[in-house]
XYZ file of C-alpha atoms in Angstrom:
519
model
C 26.099 -34.501 -1.515
C 24.993 -31.563 -3.656
C 21.732 -33.305 -4.595
C 21.089 -34.033 -0.931
C 21.504 -30.355 0.003
C 19.167 -29.330 -2.812
C 16.526 -31.777 -1.621
C 16.839 -30.463 1.912
C 16.426 -26.932 0.603
C 13.296 -27.918 -1.306
C 11.884 -29.734 1.697
C 12.522 -26.673 3.893
C 10.895 -24.357 1.317
C 7.790 -26.555 1.092
C 7.634 -27.008 4.866
C 8.010 -23.268 5.461
C 5.399 -22.509 2.794
C 2.966 -24.894 4.496
C 3.541 -23.212 7.865
C 3.151 -19.723 6.391
C 0.055 -20.845 4.498
C -1.517 -22.337 7.629
C -0.796 -19.177 9.631
C -2.226 -16.956 6.888
C -5.342 -19.120 6.618
C -5.980 -18.860 10.359
C -5.303 -15.108 10.372
C -7.423 -14.256 7.324
C -10.435 -16.361 8.330
C -11.960 -14.060 10.982
C -10.955 -11.011 8.933
C -12.827 -12.348 5.926
C -15.972 -12.913 7.961
C -15.810 -9.495 9.650
C -15.096 -7.622 6.402
C -18.000 -9.317 4.664
C -20.709 -9.102 7.318
C -19.719 -5.988 9.267
C -18.322 -3.693 6.569
C -19.756 -4.845 3.237
C -23.179 -5.960 4.518
C -22.907 -9.304 2.718
C -23.161 -12.946 3.870
C -19.958 -14.392 5.379
C -19.257 -16.670 2.428
C -18.389 -13.591 0.307
C -15.359 -12.938 2.498
C -14.461 -16.619 2.718
C -14.456 -17.063 -1.056
C -12.325 -13.927 -1.433
C -9.846 -15.418 1.044
C -9.794 -18.647 -0.976
C -10.356 -17.899 -4.651
C -9.183 -14.299 -4.569
C -5.910 -15.428 -3.002
C -5.490 -18.343 -5.423
C -6.243 -16.248 -8.525
C -3.784 -13.495 -7.620
C -1.122 -15.971 -6.473
C -1.240 -17.676 -9.869
C -1.385 -14.443 -11.890
C 1.149 -12.370 -9.946
C 4.806 -13.544 -10.031
C 5.704 -11.881 -6.707
C 6.614 -14.615 -4.234
C 5.086 -12.840 -1.232
C 2.026 -11.272 -2.842
C -1.126 -12.047 -0.888
C -4.477 -10.759 -2.081
C -7.922 -11.478 -0.747
C -10.522 -9.461 1.168
C -9.674 -5.942 2.268
C -11.197 -3.772 4.990
C -11.219 -0.489 3.053
C -12.668 -2.017 -0.120
C -15.318 -3.873 1.889
C -16.255 -0.612 3.594
C -16.608 1.128 0.211
C -19.093 -1.559 -0.866
C -21.195 -0.972 2.241
C -21.160 2.821 1.923
C -21.921 2.758 -1.811
C -24.835 0.328 -1.635
C -26.440 1.364 1.648
C -28.696 3.981 -0.053
C -29.607 1.559 -2.853
C -31.028 -1.538 -1.115
C -31.318 -3.217 2.321
C -28.197 -5.092 3.348
C -28.107 -8.912 3.014
C -31.133 -8.868 0.689
C -31.191 -10.403 -2.794
C -31.189 -7.010 -4.537
C -28.334 -5.802 -2.377
C -26.282 -8.897 -3.200
C -27.001 -8.448 -6.914
C -25.900 -4.814 -6.823
C -22.769 -5.784 -4.890
C -21.808 -8.312 -7.568
C -22.366 -5.677 -10.274
C -20.332 -3.112 -8.343
C -17.386 -5.492 -8.011
C -17.531 -6.428 -11.700
C -17.576 -2.757 -12.754
C -14.588 -2.099 -10.510
C -12.724 -4.963 -12.210
C -13.506 -3.517 -15.649
C -12.246 -0.075 -14.590
C -9.066 -1.715 -13.330
C -8.616 -3.366 -16.730
C -8.497 0.117 -18.267
C -5.408 0.886 -16.185
C -3.801 -2.197 -17.705
C -4.888 -1.537 -21.292
C -4.110 2.205 -21.248
C -0.444 2.574 -20.211
C -0.830 6.281 -19.389
C -3.404 5.461 -16.708
C -1.229 2.739 -15.220
C 1.734 5.125 -15.232
C -0.217 7.487 -12.970
C -0.022 4.903 -10.194
C 3.782 5.241 -10.196
C 3.485 8.699 -8.649
C 3.115 7.082 -5.239
C 6.379 8.135 -3.595
C 8.227 6.273 -0.828
C 7.098 8.706 1.926
C 3.485 8.227 0.798
C 3.806 4.436 0.858
C 5.526 4.308 4.249
C 3.022 6.782 5.653
C 0.187 4.554 4.457
C 1.814 1.406 5.858
C 2.389 2.931 9.292
C -1.063 4.509 9.261
C -2.717 1.209 8.389
C -0.691 -0.540 11.109
C -1.948 1.914 13.726
C -5.453 1.696 12.232
C -5.429 -2.094 12.683
C -4.391 -1.719 16.325
C -7.166 0.807 16.979
C -9.769 -1.307 15.193
C -8.808 -4.300 17.334
C -9.582 -2.608 20.662
C -13.271 -3.503 20.565
C -12.764 -7.168 19.669
C -9.912 -7.432 22.187
C -12.199 -6.243 25.002
C -15.322 -8.129 23.908
C -17.147 -4.890 22.984
C -19.463 -4.335 19.979
C -17.359 -3.607 16.898
C -17.643 -0.068 15.548
C -18.659 -0.227 11.908
C -17.882 3.396 11.018
C -16.073 3.620 7.687
C -14.230 6.790 8.632
C -12.442 6.058 11.872
C -10.986 9.295 13.277
C -8.628 9.162 16.201
C -11.186 10.396 18.700
C -13.299 7.251 18.078
C -10.196 5.118 18.721
C -9.590 7.027 21.966
C -13.200 6.550 23.095
C -12.976 2.846 22.272
C -9.774 2.565 24.303
C -11.435 4.250 27.293
C -14.448 1.940 26.928
C -12.100 -1.060 26.879
C -10.635 0.048 30.212
C -13.949 0.938 31.825
C -16.496 -1.641 30.628
C -14.431 -4.247 28.819
C -15.218 -7.935 29.262
C -12.423 -9.155 31.548
C -12.689 -12.713 30.231
C -12.155 -11.429 26.696
C -9.271 -9.196 27.794
C -7.589 -12.141 29.531
C -7.846 -14.206 26.350
C -6.409 -11.354 24.298
C -3.546 -10.820 26.750
C -2.658 -14.522 26.813
C -2.626 -14.557 23.021
C -0.385 -11.491 22.956
C 2.040 -12.814 25.562
C 2.370 -16.275 24.003
C 2.877 -14.805 20.535
C 5.496 -12.295 21.681
C 7.367 -14.909 23.738
C 7.309 -17.456 20.920
C 8.813 -14.858 18.567
C 11.896 -14.703 20.794
C 12.860 -18.307 19.996
C 14.085 -18.925 16.460
C 12.871 -22.563 16.084
C 9.233 -21.564 16.754
C 9.346 -17.933 15.608
C 7.400 -18.548 12.406
C 4.657 -20.372 14.310
C 4.288 -17.640 16.957
C 0.903 -16.324 15.798
C -0.494 -19.828 15.400
C 0.677 -20.754 18.915
C -0.863 -17.573 20.284
C -4.226 -18.367 18.706
C -4.110 -21.922 20.081
C -3.324 -20.604 23.575
C -6.144 -18.066 23.407
C -8.605 -20.697 22.162
C -7.664 -23.143 24.928
C -8.169 -20.457 27.575
C -11.498 -19.522 26.018
C -12.687 -23.141 26.144
C -11.576 -23.437 29.784
C -13.445 -20.273 30.792
C -16.567 -21.325 28.914
C -16.549 -24.775 30.514
C -16.081 -23.313 33.986
C -18.407 -20.290 33.888
C -20.583 -21.017 30.854
C -20.697 -19.111 27.573
C -23.783 -17.216 28.780
C -21.647 -15.731 31.582
C -18.315 -15.226 29.845
C -20.006 -13.639 26.778
C -16.946 -14.472 24.671
C -17.727 -13.963 20.995
C -16.549 -16.746 18.718
C -15.973 -17.116 14.996
C -19.110 -17.742 12.944
C -20.195 -21.267 11.977
C -18.874 -22.212 8.521
C -20.842 -25.444 8.073
C -23.100 -24.016 5.344
C -20.209 -22.979 3.059
C -19.402 -25.252 0.136
C -16.708 -25.484 -2.518
C -18.087 -22.564 -4.545
C -21.289 -20.508 -4.834
C -22.039 -19.538 -8.486
C -23.704 -16.151 -8.941
C -24.638 -13.626 -11.639
C -24.287 -9.832 -11.269
C -27.511 -7.830 -11.550
C -27.810 -6.023 -14.901
C -31.527 -5.658 -15.631
C -33.318 -2.742 -17.239
C -35.103 -1.934 -13.981
C -31.793 -1.805 -12.124
C -30.014 0.507 -14.592
C -30.757 3.806 -12.737
C -29.293 2.355 -9.532
C -26.332 0.870 -11.394
C -25.562 4.254 -12.949
C -25.737 5.868 -9.514
C -23.088 3.502 -8.110
C -20.531 4.075 -10.915
C -18.570 6.596 -8.774
C -18.414 3.929 -6.067
C -17.086 1.422 -8.596
C -14.358 3.868 -9.672
C -13.424 4.483 -6.044
C -13.350 0.743 -5.402
C -11.122 0.168 -8.443
C -8.667 2.948 -7.578
C -8.502 2.004 -3.918
C -7.583 -1.584 -4.757
C -4.952 -0.606 -7.329
C -3.399 2.004 -5.049
C -2.941 -0.581 -2.315
C -1.612 -3.257 -4.664
C 0.924 -0.976 -6.359
C 2.056 0.526 -3.051
C 2.400 -2.884 -1.383
C 4.331 -4.361 -4.313
C 6.757 -1.452 -4.432
C 7.342 -1.680 -0.687
C 7.897 -5.424 -0.743
C 10.155 -5.187 -3.804
C 12.558 -3.064 -1.795
C 12.300 -5.291 1.245
C 13.230 -8.322 -0.860
C 15.839 -6.560 -2.984
C 14.162 -7.568 -6.239
C 11.832 -5.998 -8.811
C 8.398 -7.139 -9.951
C 6.578 -4.684 -12.216
C 3.419 -3.174 -10.730
C 1.694 -4.013 -14.011
C 1.687 -7.656 -12.888
C -0.281 -6.590 -9.837
C -2.714 -4.548 -11.945
C -3.180 -7.524 -14.267
C -3.782 -9.963 -11.404
C -6.228 -7.661 -9.589
C -8.235 -6.606 -12.632
C -8.648 -10.097 -14.066
C -9.476 -11.587 -10.659
C -12.076 -8.913 -9.906
C -13.740 -9.577 -13.250
C -14.068 -13.279 -12.307
C -14.827 -13.158 -8.577
C -18.361 -11.674 -8.857
C -19.432 -14.861 -10.627
C -18.513 -16.994 -7.580
C -19.998 -14.779 -4.821
C -16.770 -13.203 -3.638
C -15.604 -9.866 -2.307
C -13.032 -8.047 -4.490
C -9.342 -8.712 -4.010
C -6.301 -6.501 -3.660
C -2.932 -6.663 -1.929
C -2.971 -6.960 1.841
C -0.227 -4.934 3.550
C -0.431 -6.826 6.825
C -0.570 -10.341 5.326
C 2.272 -9.593 2.890
C 4.244 -8.217 5.815
C 3.540 -11.434 7.692
C 4.763 -13.516 4.741
C 7.954 -11.454 4.579
C 8.535 -11.768 8.330
C 8.031 -15.538 8.198
C 10.496 -15.925 5.331
C 8.156 -17.019 2.537
C 10.300 -17.992 -0.450
C 7.714 -18.737 -3.147
C 4.122 -18.265 -4.222
C 3.381 -21.658 -2.716
C 2.765 -19.965 0.641
C -0.149 -17.948 -0.777
C -1.462 -20.952 -2.708
C -1.305 -23.114 0.410
C -3.133 -20.472 2.447
C -6.070 -20.546 0.039
C -6.168 -24.334 -0.178
C -5.777 -24.802 3.583
C -8.585 -22.335 4.259
C -10.806 -24.235 1.819
C -10.073 -27.485 3.638
C -10.656 -25.822 7.002
C -14.109 -24.526 6.130
C -15.081 -27.796 4.436
C -13.918 -30.229 7.115
C -13.198 -28.342 10.339
C -16.020 -25.849 10.590
C -16.846 -26.967 14.151
C -13.307 -26.209 15.342
C -13.212 -22.879 13.524
C -16.410 -21.871 15.252
C -14.756 -21.925 18.705
C -11.837 -19.575 17.894
C -12.461 -16.523 20.130
C -12.592 -13.081 18.555
C -10.338 -11.567 21.303
C -7.538 -13.955 20.275
C -7.878 -12.861 16.653
C -7.949 -9.207 17.690
C -4.684 -9.721 19.570
C -2.991 -11.192 16.504
C -4.177 -8.257 14.385
C -2.608 -5.908 16.952
C 0.713 -7.723 16.580
C 0.566 -7.585 12.789
C -0.276 -3.867 12.954
C 2.613 -3.184 15.331
C 5.024 -5.019 13.020
C 4.063 -2.629 10.203
C 5.359 0.380 12.163
C 9.154 0.224 12.005
C 11.305 3.174 13.016
C 14.069 2.018 10.647
C 11.705 2.683 7.713
C 10.375 5.956 9.132
C 13.615 7.604 10.282
C 15.095 8.431 6.814
C 12.060 10.568 5.917
C 12.708 12.918 8.840
C 16.140 13.846 7.499
C 14.375 15.946 4.850
C 11.661 18.467 5.748
C 9.483 18.081 2.594
C 9.639 14.256 2.869
C 8.719 14.477 6.550
C 5.683 16.588 5.644
C 4.586 14.128 2.941
C 5.053 11.121 5.261
C 3.242 12.755 8.172
C 0.347 13.893 5.996
C -0.089 10.437 4.483
C 0.115 8.843 7.942
C -2.391 11.201 9.588
C -4.763 11.179 6.593
C -5.345 7.442 7.019
C -7.091 8.247 10.309
C -8.900 11.381 9.110
C -9.866 10.795 5.471
C -9.480 7.022 5.184
C -7.026 5.104 3.016
C -8.170 6.588 -0.309
C -7.989 10.100 1.113
C -4.494 9.375 2.443
C -3.321 8.310 -1.015
C -4.769 11.437 -2.626
C -3.366 13.836 0.004
C 0.052 12.191 0.067
C 0.300 11.974 -3.723
C -0.647 15.632 -4.199
C 1.973 16.657 -1.657
C 4.572 14.396 -3.278
C 3.883 15.953 -6.697
C 4.027 19.442 -5.193
C 7.350 18.548 -3.556
C 8.756 17.262 -6.864
C 7.650 20.441 -8.660
C 9.155 22.591 -5.918
C 12.498 20.795 -6.211
C 12.563 21.210 -9.988
C 11.640 24.888 -9.710
C 14.525 25.536 -7.286
C 17.763 24.361 -8.944
C 21.096 24.683 -7.200
C 22.522 27.972 -8.512
C 25.832 29.182 -7.057
C 28.367 31.923 -7.822
C 32.008 30.813 -7.508
C 34.195 33.826 -8.299
C 33.019 34.928 -11.727
C 31.494 31.529 -12.588
C 27.748 31.002 -12.290
C 27.083 27.264 -11.881
C 23.608 25.854 -12.500
C 22.677 22.358 -11.302
C 19.168 21.073 -12.021
C 16.668 22.042 -14.706
C 16.372 25.213 -16.758
C 12.688 25.578 -17.567
C 9.916 28.124 -17.211
C 9.382 27.292 -13.522
C 13.036 27.597 -12.482
C 14.040 30.584 -14.644
C 12.858 33.231 -12.114
C 15.235 31.737 -9.510
C 18.127 31.471 -11.965
C 17.626 34.939 -13.476
C 17.485 36.544 -10.047
C 20.996 35.368 -9.136
C 22.246 35.949 -12.692
C 21.363 39.635 -12.653
C 22.927 40.078 -9.222
C 26.109 38.428 -10.492
C 26.270 40.340 -13.794
C 26.077 43.636 -11.913
C 29.032 42.632 -9.722
C 31.351 41.100 -12.355
C 33.135 42.542 -15.358
C 32.843 39.143 -17.034
C 30.596 36.220 -16.102
C 31.101 32.569 -17.015
C 27.900 30.491 -17.127
C 28.518 26.802 -16.433
C 25.505 24.550 -16.993
C 27.360 21.257 -17.298
C 25.157 19.797 -14.504
C 21.861 20.820 -16.114
C 19.586 17.825 -16.722
C 16.823 19.360 -18.812
C 16.206 22.588 -20.758
C 12.755 23.446 -22.079
C 12.180 25.779 -25.103
C 11.908 28.850 -22.858
C 15.228 27.948 -21.250
C 16.804 27.545 -24.693
C 15.599 31.006 -25.695
C 16.997 32.521 -22.491
C 20.399 30.944 -23.064
C 20.364 32.163 -26.663
C 19.798 35.709 -25.410
C 22.684 35.384 -22.971
C 24.953 34.426 -25.823
C 24.499 37.929 -27.229
C 25.460 39.542 -23.936
C 28.924 41.060 -24.140
C 29.788 40.286 -20.511
C 28.727 36.595 -20.648
C 30.541 33.554 -21.932
C 29.797 29.823 -21.718
C 31.683 26.638 -21.035
C 31.893 24.633 -24.287
C 31.472 21.082 -23.048
C 31.729 19.455 -26.462
C 35.436 20.176 -26.713
C 36.075 20.679 -23.015
C 37.363 24.222 -23.785
C 36.316 27.633 -22.574
C 35.240 29.242 -25.851
C 36.977 32.588 -25.181
C 40.116 31.709 -23.173
C 40.938 28.425 -24.853
C 41.573 26.737 -21.485
C 40.523 23.107 -21.179
C 37.671 22.405 -18.744
C 36.542 18.880 -17.883
C 32.742 18.484 -18.080
C 30.181 15.880 -19.057
C 28.466 15.651 -22.438
C 25.628 18.054 -23.274
C 22.284 17.411 -24.899
C 21.264 18.567 -28.405
C 19.449 21.677 -27.269
C 22.491 22.865 -25.280
C 24.673 22.233 -28.320
C 22.420 24.448 -30.460
C 22.743 27.257 -27.896
C 26.517 26.941 -27.743
């Protein structure tokens, strides 16, 4: 009986992983093509190989069961912006520089793995910063989908401020292709309805894409593609198993390669920021812990290998990892299956892939983006004013400065908030007892001394209780030593639990060595 239940559990896990993998493969396919051709200025096979080999490499190297790497919109955009002044897009030189740029980014990422202090810097991404980024990216995905949803030309601007999103929304209402909008709406409705029924909930996106594709084929057969003007996924028939390549590192190219080093650093940091943030967020969602160093290792090693097989760089995908979590992925098999299924799709079903309408894919991206914005995750940050400021800044910065700018702005605010908290310990006067909770260091001493001098002027005798002090720096030690000489001041001796002057027992926690020296 027990063996039977175990077998059923394994069969369910494999079946669910296959379904999740198939859904991910269908979802990532048009993204990979768009990221490669529209944002990075590279042939479509770069995005396809990232969605296959980038996903497989990171799935094998990263122990997280719902980690999903592959092509990324922000990283693809960085490639396009960095190389646009260097060479014409889609040309041989441009492709060579792109391969070199990706390889350099992978090497820079390796430094974060080999130098622990650098990797530790990535841990300063606080929860409000991460949630702000997630919600900002979710809204960004919805905005970016407006054009594809309405059959309009896709805006390729790297920085996508809100006013562009608003103009795109107005254009969708005024001049949108009604055939495309109908396909997008059908995809949305079918997906949302399917999510309401538990037996088919995990297949909702796949069913929505099928419904949108069937409607697209009906409209094209009735009115003709030249009249419906419905854009479809690119033909994949020319893509093979792999495309070997060599990054460009010639003497003639060295000046240009030196000029793109800042772009390589930006590319490296952007990928690591997203991977670390996504892993931390998913760790908490799953109730387990996978060290971010595993993500750094998987990304850096993969990005050192991918340039040799004509692939875009890889990093964690917030929306695809969110999709895996929502669909109940229980192992890395889901990510592995997604890469293998996509490989099979482009090798054997390129004709069918070619007819998937872009409006249907845009609708699914809208749903994924909406799922990333959850009030249950946002609400706790608005119970604390500094956290609300950090969250809001990170969220808004995604749409003003881009993802990298959002990380920088949010992280700086988070560090400022942490410093502010440390510099403002909880100091209270209870009768003739001055209680200090927090840290005694050069930044907090002005606050502590201010209340101390007010208290000493009001009391004949003042008891200083610092049993709840977590840290004392050398300047704090010197200040406490000076207080010891003050005739009106006495301390709580927490080693013996006794007030040193009255002999009365006081229950406190243990002190550290520096406090013991003062006492």
